[in-house]
Amino acid sequence: DWGGILSGTEPLTFKNRPQVVEPIDSHAQSYVARKMAQLADEKRPKFVINVGDNFYPGGISSPGTCNAETDETDPAGEIIFSNIFEKVYKGPGLAVEWWGVLGNHDYGGYHYNVHWDQNIFYTWHSPESRWLTPALFWKRTAQFRNFSAEFFFVDTNKVDTYQTPDVDPEHNICSRSHNQPPQPLGCNGTSITSPDTCWKFFDDLWKEQKA
């Protein structure tokens, strides 16, 4: 849950706790990024593994903006990546690839059609970036001195969906109550056309990864 809400040019932590300790809670991402830069300068990692919820709490842009067939990074994606990723995680030790996947909040939390496609398109259309999420699921082999290791990046967001979109609406990506007109209910480039077809998209995605 590292990507905060953009306020001006600085990411601020989403305040979802009953009690907030300032300034630590509001600026948590910036504090963690500085500590990462310090440690990375000492340890010199070969890459960073990013396990999702990249942009918390509701992903990139607003519900109804998903467009998985455009194959491009648009201004909304550029602004978020520039100010919540590129300008935050910096320093020579962090100038390495960031290997990642999407979490439920990247899809929108209890939405399924925010601009989650930008997580993938940014990989393909920002060649100078460290960001590496080329698909919803993928793998990478890393060669070390005496051995190699395979890293599998799996989309497990099916666990936050239900076949019935009226179940657990505050934690269901496919929630009917949070995915209503006038926002577009589909996601171009996917099989999702409404909350009723959302679950099948994630179920099919899970099956495809296991094949």
N, CA and C of each residue as an Amber inpcrd file, in Angstrom:
protein
   633
   0.8390000  -1.2010000   0.0000000   0.0000000   0.0000000   0.0000000
   0.8760000   1.2530000   0.0000000   1.8550000   1.3190000  -0.8760000
   2.8410000   2.3820000  -0.7510000   2.5000000   3.6620000  -1.4990000
   1.7220000   3.6130000  -2.5320000   1.4710000   4.8110000  -3.3270000
   0.3660000   5.6630000  -2.7490000   0.6980000   6.8540000  -2.2920000
  -0.2950000   7.6810000  -1.6290000  -1.1160000   8.5400000  -2.5740000
  -1.8510000   9.4710000  -1.9990000  -2.7030000  10.3910000  -2.7540000
  -1.8730000  11.6130000  -3.1400000  -1.9330000  11.9980000  -4.3950000
  -1.1480000  13.1290000  -4.8590000  -1.7510000  14.4380000  -4.3620000
  -0.9450000  15.2100000  -3.6330000  -1.3640000  16.5230000  -3.1370000
  -0.3150000  17.5280000  -3.5920000  -0.6360000  18.2980000  -4.6220000
   0.3780000  19.1370000  -5.2290000   1.3440000  18.2530000  -5.9890000
   2.5920000  18.2110000  -5.5550000   3.5760000  17.3200000  -6.1710000
   4.1000000  16.2870000  -5.1840000   3.4210000  16.1510000  -4.0420000
   3.8750000  15.2270000  -3.0030000   2.7900000  14.2070000  -2.6770000
   3.1520000  12.9240000  -2.5570000   2.1570000  11.9220000  -2.1580000
   1.9010000  11.9610000  -0.6600000   0.6450000  11.9930000  -0.2740000
   0.2680000  11.9510000   1.1320000  -0.4840000  10.6620000   1.4110000
  -0.2970000  10.1220000   2.6030000  -0.9420000   8.8670000   2.9810000
  -2.4500000   9.0570000   3.1010000  -3.2030000   8.0960000   2.5550000
  -4.6550000   8.1140000   2.7070000  -5.0100000   7.8920000   4.1740000
  -5.8170000   8.7850000   4.7340000  -6.1150000   8.7380000   6.1640000
  -7.3400000   7.8630000   6.4230000  -7.0740000   6.5880000   6.6330000
  -8.1590000   5.6490000   6.9090000  -8.0450000   5.0530000   8.3090000
  -7.2890000   5.7050000   9.1710000  -7.1640000   5.2400000  10.5500000
  -7.9460000   6.1730000  11.4780000  -8.4660000   5.6410000  12.5870000
  -9.2020000   6.5040000  13.5240000  -8.3020000   7.5290000  14.1990000
  -7.0090000   7.2090000  14.3080000  -6.0760000   8.1350000  14.9360000
  -4.8510000   8.2720000  14.0460000  -4.4640000   9.5010000  13.7300000
  -3.3390000   9.7750000  12.8470000  -2.2310000  10.4490000  13.6520000
  -1.0210000   9.9470000  13.5160000   0.1420000  10.5270000  14.1830000
   0.9120000  11.3500000  13.1560000   0.8880000  12.6550000  13.3440000
   1.5840000  13.5540000  12.4220000   3.0130000  13.8310000  12.9070000
   3.9590000  14.0700000  11.9970000   3.7850000  14.0500000  10.5430000
   4.0350000  12.6820000   9.9200000   4.3130000  11.6880000  10.7840000
   4.7500000  10.3910000  10.2750000   3.7000000   9.7560000   9.3680000
   2.4510000   9.6980000   9.8330000   1.4240000   8.9990000   9.0710000
   1.1480000   9.6720000   7.7220000   1.0710000  10.9680000   7.6940000
   0.7300000  11.6600000   6.4590000   1.8430000  11.5840000   5.4160000
   3.0790000  11.4720000   5.8770000   4.2210000  11.4760000   4.9690000
   4.9520000  10.1350000   4.9740000   4.2200000   9.0640000   5.2670000
   4.8370000   7.7490000   5.4280000   5.6070000   7.3090000   4.1870000
   5.0280000   7.5190000   3.0070000   5.6970000   7.0720000   1.7910000
   7.0410000   7.7730000   1.6060000   7.0870000   9.0520000   1.8510000
   8.3310000   9.8060000   1.6940000   9.3880000   9.3460000   2.6930000
   8.9810000   9.0790000   3.9410000   9.9290000   8.5990000   4.9460000
  10.4820000   7.2290000   4.5660000   9.6000000   6.3400000   4.1270000
  10.0370000   4.9930000   3.7340000  10.9650000   5.0730000   2.5230000
  10.6280000   5.9300000   1.5580000  11.4570000   6.0700000   0.3610000
  12.8640000   6.5380000   0.7150000  12.9660000   7.4820000   1.6440000
  14.2910000   7.9670000   2.0410000  15.1020000   6.8640000   2.7230000
  14.4220000   6.0560000   3.5520000  15.1230000   4.9450000   4.2120000
  15.5410000   3.8910000   3.1900000  14.6830000   3.6280000   2.2180000
  15.0390000   2.6770000   1.1560000  16.2680000   3.1620000   0.3930000
  16.3090000   4.4510000   0.0830000  17.4420000   5.0040000  -0.6520000
  18.7370000   4.8570000   0.1410000  18.6320000   5.0770000   1.4500000
  19.8030000   4.9490000   2.3160000  20.3170000   3.5140000   2.3320000
  19.4060000   2.5590000   2.5280000  19.8010000   1.1570000   2.5830000
  20.2870000   0.6560000   1.2250000  19.6100000   1.0940000   0.1700000
  19.9990000   0.6560000  -1.1640000  21.3830000   1.1660000  -1.5400000
  21.7450000   2.3380000  -1.0470000  23.0720000   2.8890000  -1.3180000
  24.1540000   2.0290000  -0.6650000  23.7890000   1.3970000   0.4600000
  24.7450000   0.5370000   1.1580000  24.7530000  -0.8760000   0.5790000
  23.5540000  -1.4200000   0.3160000  23.4330000  -2.8270000  -0.0660000
  23.4750000  -3.0680000  -1.5730000  23.1510000  -2.0510000  -2.3520000
  23.1440000  -2.1180000  -3.8160000  22.3320000  -3.3140000  -4.3410000
  21.0140000  -3.2890000  -4.1750000  20.1740000  -4.3880000  -4.6890000
  20.2270000  -4.4410000  -6.2100000  19.9930000  -5.6320000  -6.7540000
  19.9590000  -5.8110000  -8.2050000  18.6030000  -5.4400000  -8.7820000
  17.5540000  -5.5190000  -7.9480000  16.2040000  -5.1620000  -8.3650000
  15.3450000  -4.9970000  -7.1240000  14.1620000  -4.4370000  -7.3050000
  13.1870000  -4.2880000  -6.2240000  11.9520000  -5.0920000  -6.5990000
  11.4070000  -5.8550000  -5.6700000  10.1760000  -6.6100000  -5.8970000
   9.0160000  -5.8510000  -5.2610000   8.0440000  -5.5420000  -6.0780000
   6.8950000  -4.7260000  -5.6890000   5.6420000  -5.6120000  -5.7280000
   4.9690000  -5.7600000  -4.5990000   3.9180000  -6.7690000  -4.4970000
   2.4990000  -6.2210000  -4.5850000   2.3260000  -5.0430000  -5.1860000
   0.9760000  -4.5690000  -5.4630000   0.4760000  -3.4730000  -4.5440000
  -0.7640000  -3.0310000  -4.8210000  -1.3360000  -1.8330000  -4.1990000
  -0.3670000  -0.6660000  -4.4100000  -0.0390000  -0.4600000  -5.6740000
   0.9480000   0.5370000  -6.0580000   0.4460000   1.9540000  -5.8290000
  -0.8420000   2.1500000  -6.0170000  -1.4260000   3.4880000  -5.8960000
  -2.6880000   3.3810000  -5.0380000  -2.5100000   3.7510000  -3.7770000
  -3.5380000   3.5290000  -2.7470000  -4.2620000   4.8410000  -2.4560000
  -5.5960000   4.8210000  -2.2010000  -6.4230000   3.6330000  -2.0250000
  -7.1970000   3.1950000  -3.2620000  -7.2810000   4.0400000  -4.2940000
  -8.1880000   3.7350000  -5.3930000  -7.5570000   3.6670000  -6.7640000
  -6.2510000   3.4050000  -6.8390000  -5.6040000   3.2690000  -8.1300000
  -5.4040000   4.5930000  -8.8450000  -5.1790000   4.5020000 -10.1390000
  -4.9270000   5.6740000 -10.9730000  -6.2370000   6.2000000 -11.5400000
  -6.4520000   7.4810000 -11.4170000  -7.6090000   8.1740000 -11.9790000
  -8.9030000   7.7200000 -11.3080000 -10.0360000   7.8160000 -12.0040000
 -11.3400000   7.6030000 -11.3970000 -12.0610000   6.4100000 -12.0110000
 -13.1060000   5.9030000 -11.3640000 -13.8700000   4.7840000 -11.9270000
 -14.3990000   5.1130000 -13.3210000 -14.2960000   4.1260000 -14.2000000
 -14.7670000   4.3050000 -15.5620000 -13.6910000   4.7080000 -16.5430000
 -12.4460000   4.8690000 -16.0620000 -11.3620000   5.3010000 -16.9460000
 -10.5530000   4.1520000 -17.5150000 -10.8200000   2.9300000 -17.0840000
 -10.0880000   1.7680000 -17.5910000 -10.2260000   1.6720000 -19.1150000
  -9.1010000   1.4620000 -19.7840000  -9.1290000   1.2850000 -21.2400000
  -7.9350000   0.4300000 -21.6260000  -8.0920000  -0.8770000 -21.5220000
  -6.9780000  -1.7970000 -21.7130000  -6.6410000  -2.0560000 -23.1670000
  -7.2970000  -1.3740000 -24.1020000  -6.9990000  -1.5810000 -25.5120000
  -6.2560000  -0.4060000 -26.1450000  -5.9740000   0.6560000 -25.3860000
  -5.3290000   1.8240000 -25.9830000  -3.8470000   1.6010000 -26.2570000
  -3.1950000   0.7830000 -25.4130000  -1.7670000   0.5150000 -25.5600000
  -0.9650000   1.8160000 -25.5510000  -1.2340000   2.6580000 -24.5690000
  -0.4760000   3.8910000 -24.4490000  -0.5440000   4.4110000 -23.0210000
   0.4590000   5.1870000 -22.6570000   0.4420000   5.8920000 -21.3840000
  -0.1600000   7.2640000 -21.6180000  -1.1770000   7.6300000 -20.8570000
  -1.8330000   8.9050000 -21.0750000  -1.4400000   9.9000000 -19.9800000
  -1.8990000  11.1580000 -20.0690000  -1.4870000  12.1670000 -19.0840000
  -1.7790000  11.7840000 -17.6340000  -2.9110000  11.1220000 -17.3840000
  -3.2320000  10.7260000 -16.0090000  -2.1800000   9.7720000 -15.4610000
  -1.7920000   8.8060000 -16.2810000  -0.7640000   7.8620000 -15.8540000
   0.5880000   8.5180000 -15.6800000   0.9540000   9.3910000 -16.5860000
   2.2400000  10.0770000 -16.5140000   2.3580000  10.9040000 -15.2350000
   1.3010000  11.6200000 -14.8880000   1.3280000  12.4590000 -13.6890000
   1.5250000  11.6160000 -12.4320000   0.7700000  10.5310000 -12.3420000
   0.8620000   9.6790000 -11.1500000   2.2280000   9.0140000 -11.0600000
   2.6900000   8.4270000 -12.1550000   3.9830000   7.7490000 -12.1060000
   5.1250000   8.7160000 -11.8250000   5.0530000   9.9030000 -12.3930000
   6.1140000  10.8790000 -12.1790000   6.1930000  11.3130000 -10.7220000
   5.0400000  11.6160000 -10.1160000   5.0210000  12.2210000  -8.7850000
   4.9130000  11.2340000  -7.6310000   4.4370000  10.0220000  -7.8950000
   4.2770000   9.0530000  -6.8090000   5.2740000   7.9050000  -6.9040000
   5.9730000   7.8100000  -8.0280000   6.9930000   6.7720000  -8.1600000
   8.3670000   7.3690000  -8.5000000   8.4990000   7.9370000  -9.6840000
   9.8120000   8.3550000 -10.1750000  10.4960000   9.3750000  -9.2570000
   9.7610000  10.3840000  -8.8030000  10.3540000  11.4540000  -8.0030000
  10.4710000  11.1100000  -6.5220000   9.8650000  10.0010000  -6.1410000
   9.8690000   9.6210000  -4.7270000  10.9900000   8.6170000  -4.4360000
  11.0820000   7.5740000  -5.2540000  12.0910000   6.5360000  -5.0470000
  13.2950000   6.8590000  -5.9220000  14.2800000   7.4930000  -5.3370000
  15.4210000   7.9860000  -6.1040000  16.7150000   7.7300000  -5.3460000
  17.8080000   7.9730000  -6.0400000  19.1180000   7.7000000  -5.4660000
  19.8110000   6.6080000  -6.2630000  21.1300000   6.5820000  -6.2470000
  21.8710000   5.6190000  -7.0760000  21.5640000   4.1670000  -6.7600000
  21.2970000   3.8610000  -5.4890000  21.0190000   2.4750000  -5.1300000
  19.6760000   1.9690000  -5.6060000  18.7490000   2.9020000  -5.8910000
  17.4140000   2.5200000  -6.3440000  17.2460000   2.6610000  -7.8570000
  18.3300000   2.8860000  -8.5560000  18.2770000   2.9900000 -10.0200000
  18.3360000   1.5950000 -10.6420000  17.4240000   0.7440000 -10.1960000
  17.3330000  -0.6410000 -10.6630000  15.8840000  -0.9270000 -11.0490000
  15.6730000  -2.0480000 -11.7050000  14.3180000  -2.3980000 -12.1300000
  13.4220000  -2.6920000 -10.9330000  12.1460000  -2.2710000 -11.0620000
  11.1160000  -2.5580000 -10.0630000  10.1570000  -3.5660000 -10.6890000
  10.2060000  -4.7980000 -10.1980000   9.3790000  -5.8680000 -10.7490000
   8.0830000  -5.9480000  -9.9550000   6.9310000  -5.9300000 -10.6200000
   5.7050000  -5.8540000  -9.8410000   4.4770000  -6.4980000 -10.4350000
   3.4200000  -6.4340000  -9.6500000   2.0850000  -6.9170000 -10.0090000
   1.0650000  -5.8950000  -9.5110000  -0.1980000  -6.1440000  -9.8190000
  -1.2860000  -5.2780000  -9.3580000  -1.9290000  -5.8570000  -8.1050000
  -2.2810000  -4.9760000  -7.1810000  -3.0740000  -5.3660000  -6.0260000
  -4.5190000  -4.9500000  -6.2200000  -5.3840000  -5.3220000  -5.2840000
  -6.8070000  -5.0110000  -5.4450000  -7.0600000  -3.5000000  -5.5150000
  -6.2540000  -2.7080000  -4.8200000  -6.4630000  -1.2550000  -4.8520000
  -6.0210000  -0.6440000  -6.1770000  -5.1730000  -1.3360000  -6.9280000
  -4.8060000  -0.8380000  -8.2480000  -5.9640000  -0.9840000  -9.2340000
  -6.8260000  -1.9570000  -8.9910000  -8.0480000  -2.0880000  -9.7930000
  -9.1190000  -1.0940000  -9.3440000  -8.9710000  -0.5820000  -8.1220000
  -9.9350000   0.3920000  -7.6150000 -10.4570000   0.0780000  -6.2310000
  -9.9440000  -1.0070000  -5.5930000 -10.4360000  -1.3600000  -4.2570000
 -11.7890000  -2.0270000  -4.3470000 -12.8640000  -1.2470000  -4.2880000
 -14.1970000  -1.8170000  -4.5300000 -14.7360000  -1.3650000  -5.8850000
 -13.8430000  -0.9150000  -6.7450000 -14.1260000  -0.6940000  -8.1640000
 -13.2760000  -1.6710000  -8.9660000 -13.6240000  -1.8640000 -10.2200000
 -12.8110000  -2.7320000 -11.0820000 -12.3330000  -2.0060000 -12.3320000
 -12.7210000  -0.7640000 -12.5060000 -12.4560000  -0.1300000 -13.7960000
 -11.8330000   1.2600000 -13.6870000 -10.9450000   1.4370000 -12.6750000
 -10.1150000   2.6330000 -12.7190000  -9.0050000   2.3800000 -13.7400000
  -8.0260000   3.2700000 -13.8220000  -7.0450000   3.2280000 -14.9090000
  -5.9160000   2.2400000 -14.6260000  -6.2620000   1.0070000 -14.2220000
  -5.2330000   0.0360000 -13.8660000  -4.3530000  -0.3660000 -15.0440000
  -4.8770000  -0.2170000 -16.2540000  -4.0980000  -0.5620000 -17.4410000
  -2.7940000   0.2340000 -17.5330000  -2.7650000   1.4280000 -16.9120000
  -1.5630000   2.2560000 -16.9760000  -0.3720000   1.6090000 -16.2830000
  -0.6160000   0.7500000 -15.3030000   0.4770000   0.0230000 -14.6520000
   1.2560000  -0.8140000 -15.6590000   0.5660000  -1.3360000 -16.6430000
   1.1990000  -2.1760000 -17.6600000   1.7320000  -1.3280000 -18.8140000
   0.9250000  -0.4090000 -19.3010000   1.3440000   0.3920000 -20.4570000
   2.5650000   1.2480000 -20.1310000   2.7050000   1.6660000 -18.8730000
   3.8680000   2.4650000 -18.5010000   5.1590000   1.6760000 -18.7040000
   5.0960000   0.3750000 -18.4960000   6.2550000  -0.4830000 -18.7340000
   6.7070000  -0.4080000 -20.1820000   5.7530000  -0.4680000 -21.1030000
   6.0650000  -0.5760000 -22.5300000   6.3470000   0.7660000 -23.1930000
   5.8660000   1.8430000 -22.5920000   5.9870000   3.1440000 -23.2520000
   6.8370000   4.1480000 -22.4890000   7.5510000   3.6700000 -21.4830000
   8.4880000   4.5230000 -20.7520000   9.8110000   3.7700000 -20.6350000
  10.5340000   3.6420000 -21.7460000  11.7270000   2.7960000 -21.7760000
  12.8400000   3.2330000 -20.8380000  12.8360000   4.5060000 -20.4120000
  13.8700000   4.9840000 -19.4980000  13.5120000   4.7090000 -18.0400000
  12.3000000   4.2170000 -17.8000000  11.8540000   3.9920000 -16.4330000
  12.3470000   2.6550000 -15.8880000  12.3930000   2.5750000 -14.5650000
  12.7460000   1.3160000 -13.8930000  11.5460000   0.3990000 -13.7710000
  10.3490000   0.9390000 -13.9640000   9.0990000   0.2110000 -13.7310000
   8.9850000  -0.9970000 -14.6620000   8.6810000  -2.1600000 -14.1060000
   8.5550000  -3.3600000 -14.9230000   7.3620000  -4.1910000 -14.4470000
   6.2300000  -3.9580000 -15.0760000   5.0270000  -4.7810000 -14.8980000
   4.4650000  -4.9790000 -16.3060000   5.0250000  -5.9090000 -17.0580000
   4.6840000  -6.0290000 -18.4760000   3.3360000  -6.6700000 -18.7630000
   2.7270000  -7.3010000 -17.7510000   1.4490000  -7.9930000 -17.9420000
   0.8160000  -8.2230000 -16.5800000  -0.4160000  -8.6990000 -16.5850000
  -1.0830000  -8.9740000 -15.3080000  -0.4180000 -10.1330000 -14.5740000
   0.1840000 -11.0490000 -15.3170000   1.0070000 -12.0810000 -14.6880000
   2.1930000 -12.3600000 -15.6090000   3.3240000 -12.6780000 -15.0090000
   4.5420000 -12.8720000 -15.7900000   5.6090000 -13.5060000 -14.9110000
   6.7610000 -13.8050000 -15.4850000   7.8540000 -14.3620000 -14.6920000
   9.1850000 -13.8100000 -15.1960000  10.1980000 -13.9020000 -14.3330000
  11.5220000 -13.3900000 -14.6680000  12.5560000 -14.2910000 -14.0290000
  13.6140000 -14.6010000 -14.7460000  14.7150000 -15.3870000 -14.2120000
  15.8790000 -14.4620000 -13.8840000  16.4160000 -14.5990000 -12.6950000
  17.5570000 -13.8020000 -12.2640000  18.7590000 -14.7180000 -12.0850000
  19.8670000 -14.3580000 -12.6820000  21.0960000 -15.1380000 -12.5620000
  21.9770000 -14.5260000 -11.4820000  22.2670000 -15.3130000 -10.4660000
  23.1730000 -14.8910000  -9.4210000  24.5280000 -15.5790000  -9.6240000
  25.4330000 -15.3960000  -8.7000000  26.7920000 -15.8980000  -8.9290000
  26.8380000 -17.4150000  -9.1100000  26.1750000 -18.1410000  -8.2150000
  26.2620000 -19.6000000  -8.2480000  24.9400000 -20.2920000  -8.5150000
  23.9050000 -19.5360000  -8.7820000  22.5920000 -20.1480000  -9.0140000
  21.7030000 -19.1540000  -9.7410000  20.6000000 -19.6640000 -10.2530000
  19.5810000 -18.7990000 -10.8480000  18.2650000 -19.0120000 -10.1030000
  17.3990000 -18.0200000 -10.1640000  16.1070000 -18.1100000  -9.4770000
  15.0220000 -17.5840000 -10.3910000  13.8900000 -18.2750000 -10.3970000
  12.7370000 -17.8260000 -11.1640000  11.7610000 -17.1120000 -10.2460000
  11.3030000 -15.9610000 -10.6610000  10.3300000 -15.1870000  -9.9070000
   9.0170000 -15.1760000 -10.6930000   7.9510000 -15.6260000 -10.0320000
   6.6300000 -15.6840000 -10.6650000   5.7530000 -14.5870000 -10.0680000
   5.2210000 -13.7380000 -10.9300000   4.3620000 -12.6390000 -10.5060000
   2.9250000 -12.9930000 -10.8880000   2.1290000 -13.2470000  -9.8720000
   0.7990000 -13.8350000 -10.0580000  -0.2730000 -12.8510000  -9.5950000
  -1.3200000 -12.7020000 -10.3900000  -2.4590000 -11.8680000 -10.0080000
  -3.4240000 -12.7120000  -9.1820000  -3.5000000 -12.4330000  -7.8900000
  -4.3510000 -13.2160000  -6.9810000  -5.6160000 -12.4570000  -6.5910000
  -5.9900000 -11.4460000  -7.3660000  -7.1090000 -10.5940000  -6.9660000
  -8.4710000 -11.2710000  -7.0460000  -8.4950000 -12.4990000  -7.5570000
  -9.7570000 -13.2390000  -7.5140000 -10.2670000 -13.3780000  -6.0790000
  -9.3440000 -13.4110000  -5.1060000  -9.7630000 -13.5930000  -3.7090000
 -10.5390000 -12.3850000  -3.1880000 -10.4690000 -11.2650000  -3.8900000
 -11.2320000 -10.0800000  -3.4950000 -12.4150000  -9.8330000  -4.4160000
 -12.9140000 -10.8910000  -5.0290000 -14.1190000 -10.8090000  -5.8640000
 -15.0920000 -11.9060000  -5.4450000 -16.3510000 -11.6950000  -5.8030000
 -17.3880000 -12.6820000  -5.5090000 -18.2590000 -12.8410000  -6.7470000
 -18.7230000 -14.0560000  -6.9670000 -19.5590000 -14.3180000  -8.1320000
 -20.8490000 -13.5080000  -8.0820000 -21.3010000 -13.2350000  -6.8630000
 -22.4690000 -12.3750000  -6.6690000 -21.9930000 -10.9750000  -6.3010000
 -22.1940000  -9.9770000  -7.1510000 -21.6310000  -8.6470000  -6.9060000
 -22.2370000  -7.8900000  -5.7330000 -23.2750000  -8.4450000  -5.1070000
 -23.8870000  -7.7780000  -3.9620000 -23.2750000  -8.2130000  -2.6310000
 -22.3420000  -9.1720000  -2.6640000 -21.7240000  -9.6920000  -1.4460000
 -20.5450000  -8.8110000  -1.0370000 -20.4420000  -8.5200000   0.2670000
 -19.3050000  -7.7980000   0.8520000 -18.9110000  -6.5840000   0.0100000
 -19.8000000  -5.6260000  -0.1580000 -19.5600000  -4.5220000  -1.1010000
 -18.3640000  -3.6450000  -0.7680000 -17.9230000  -3.6070000   0.4960000
 -16.7940000  -2.7510000   0.8580000 -15.4380000  -3.3900000   0.5720000
 -15.4310000  -4.6730000   0.2330000 -14.1720000  -5.3700000  -0.0600000
 -14.2230000  -6.1430000  -1.3720000 -15.2740000  -6.0010000  -2.1040000
 -15.4870000  -6.7550000  -3.3420000 -15.1260000  -5.8660000  -4.5340000
 -14.0870000  -6.2330000  -5.2710000 -13.7050000  -5.4460000  -6.4450000
 -14.8870000  -5.2940000  -7.3970000 -15.7030000  -6.3310000  -7.4770000
 -16.8390000  -6.3530000  -8.4060000 -18.1260000  -5.8160000  -7.7900000
 -18.0300000  -5.1020000  -6.6890000 -19.1890000  -4.5960000  -5.9580000
 -20.1780000  -3.8520000  -6.8530000 -21.4420000  -4.2770000  -6.8030000
 -22.4610000  -3.5920000  -7.5910000 -22.7630000  -2.2050000  -7.0330000
 -22.7660000  -2.0850000  -5.7080000 -23.1460000  -0.8100000  -5.0990000
 -22.1310000   0.2980000  -5.3950000 -20.8910000  -0.0600000  -5.6620000
 -19.8700000   0.9490000  -5.9450000 -19.5690000   1.0800000  -7.4400000
 -20.1970000   0.2600000  -8.2470000 -20.0110000   0.3350000  -9.6930000
 -21.3720000   0.5280000 -10.3440000 -21.7790000   1.7790000 -10.3860000
 -23.1070000   2.1480000 -10.8480000 -23.0170000   3.2640000 -11.8890000
 -24.0190000   3.3720000 -12.7870000 -24.0800000   4.5410000 -13.6630000
 -24.1730000   5.8060000 -12.7950000 -23.6970000   6.9480000 -13.2890000
 -23.3710000   7.2250000 -14.6940000 -21.9680000   6.8260000 -15.1220000
 -21.1170000   6.2830000 -14.2070000 -19.7870000   5.8660000 -14.6360000
 -19.8980000   4.7000000 -15.6170000 -19.0270000   4.6220000 -16.6150000
 -19.0300000   3.4620000 -17.5120000 -18.8170000   2.1870000 -16.7150000
 -19.5340000   1.1390000 -17.0390000 -19.4730000  -0.0900000 -16.2590000
 -18.5510000  -1.1400000 -16.8640000 -18.0890000  -0.9110000 -18.0810000
 -17.1970000  -1.8630000 -18.7110000 -15.7520000  -1.4320000 -18.6070000
 -14.8780000  -2.2480000 -19.1710000 -13.4650000  -1.9290000 -19.2790000
 -13.0110000  -2.3570000 -20.6630000 -12.8260000  -1.3950000 -21.5470000
 -12.4600000  -1.7060000 -22.9230000 -11.2050000  -2.5690000 -22.9770000
 -11.2330000  -3.5630000 -23.8500000 -10.0910000  -4.4550000 -23.9850000
 -10.1350000  -5.6560000 -23.0740000 -11.1960000  -5.7640000 -22.2560000
 -11.3710000  -6.9270000 -21.3790000 -12.7810000  -7.4840000 -21.5900000
 -13.0640000  -8.5660000 -20.9000000 -14.3950000  -9.1790000 -20.9850000
 -15.3890000  -8.5470000 -20.0270000 -14.9510000  -7.5710000 -19.2310000
 -15.8210000  -6.9560000 -18.2340000 -16.7520000  -5.9450000 -18.8930000
 -18.0480000  -6.1510000 -18.7130000 -19.0470000  -5.2040000 -19.2170000
 -19.9250000  -4.6420000 -18.1100000 -19.8730000  -5.2720000 -16.9250000
 -20.7210000  -4.8590000 -15.8000000 -20.2480000  -5.5860000 -14.5510000
 -20.7770000  -5.2330000 -13.3700000 -20.4280000  -5.9900000 -12.1660000
 -20.7440000  -7.4800000 -12.2960000 -21.7290000  -7.8280000 -13.0960000
 -22.1140000  -9.2370000 -13.2390000 -21.0980000 -10.0540000 -14.0360000
 -20.2980000  -9.4030000 -14.8790000 -19.2840000 -10.1320000 -15.6560000
 -17.8810000  -9.9490000 -15.0810000 -17.7540000  -9.1160000 -14.0490000
 -16.4630000  -8.8220000 -13.4520000 -15.8120000 -10.0670000 -12.8520000
 -16.5630000 -10.8310000 -12.0690000 -15.9970000 -11.9940000 -11.3910000
 -15.4110000 -12.9750000 -12.3880000 -16.0830000 -13.1900000 -13.4950000
 -15.5930000 -14.1540000 -14.4860000 -14.2490000 -13.7150000 -15.0670000
 -14.0570000 -12.4080000 -15.2380000 -12.7660000 -11.9130000 -15.7180000
 -11.6480000 -12.3570000 -14.7840000 -11.8350000 -12.1690000 -13.4830000
 -10.7970000 -12.5380000 -12.5250000 -10.6810000 -14.0590000 -12.3760000
 -11.7920000 -14.7590000 -12.4930000 -11.7510000 -16.2110000 -12.4370000
 -10.9910000 -16.7780000 -13.6580000 -11.2710000 -16.2390000 -14.8270000
 -10.5610000 -16.6770000 -16.0450000  -9.0810000 -16.3420000 -15.9650000
  -8.7790000 -15.1580000 -15.4050000  -7.3820000 -14.7510000 -15.2640000
  -6.6380000 -15.7170000 -14.3560000  -7.2820000 -16.1220000 -13.2640000
  -6.6610000 -17.0700000 -12.3310000  -6.4370000 -18.4170000 -12.9990000
  -7.4080000 -18.8810000 -13.7590000  -7.2720000 -20.1660000 -14.4450000
  -6.1660000 -20.1120000 -15.4980000  -6.0860000 -19.0030000 -16.2050000
  -5.0520000 -18.8660000 -17.2380000  -3.6550000 -18.9240000 -16.6460000
  -3.4830000 -18.3530000 -15.4600000  -2.1640000 -18.3720000 -14.8240000
  -1.7640000 -19.7730000 -14.3900000  -2.7470000 -20.5980000 -14.0290000
  -2.4510000 -21.9490000 -13.5590000  -2.2480000 -22.9280000 -14.6960000
  -2.6360000 -22.5370000 -15.9150000  -2.5630000 -23.4680000 -17.0480000
  -1.1160000 -23.8410000 -17.3710000
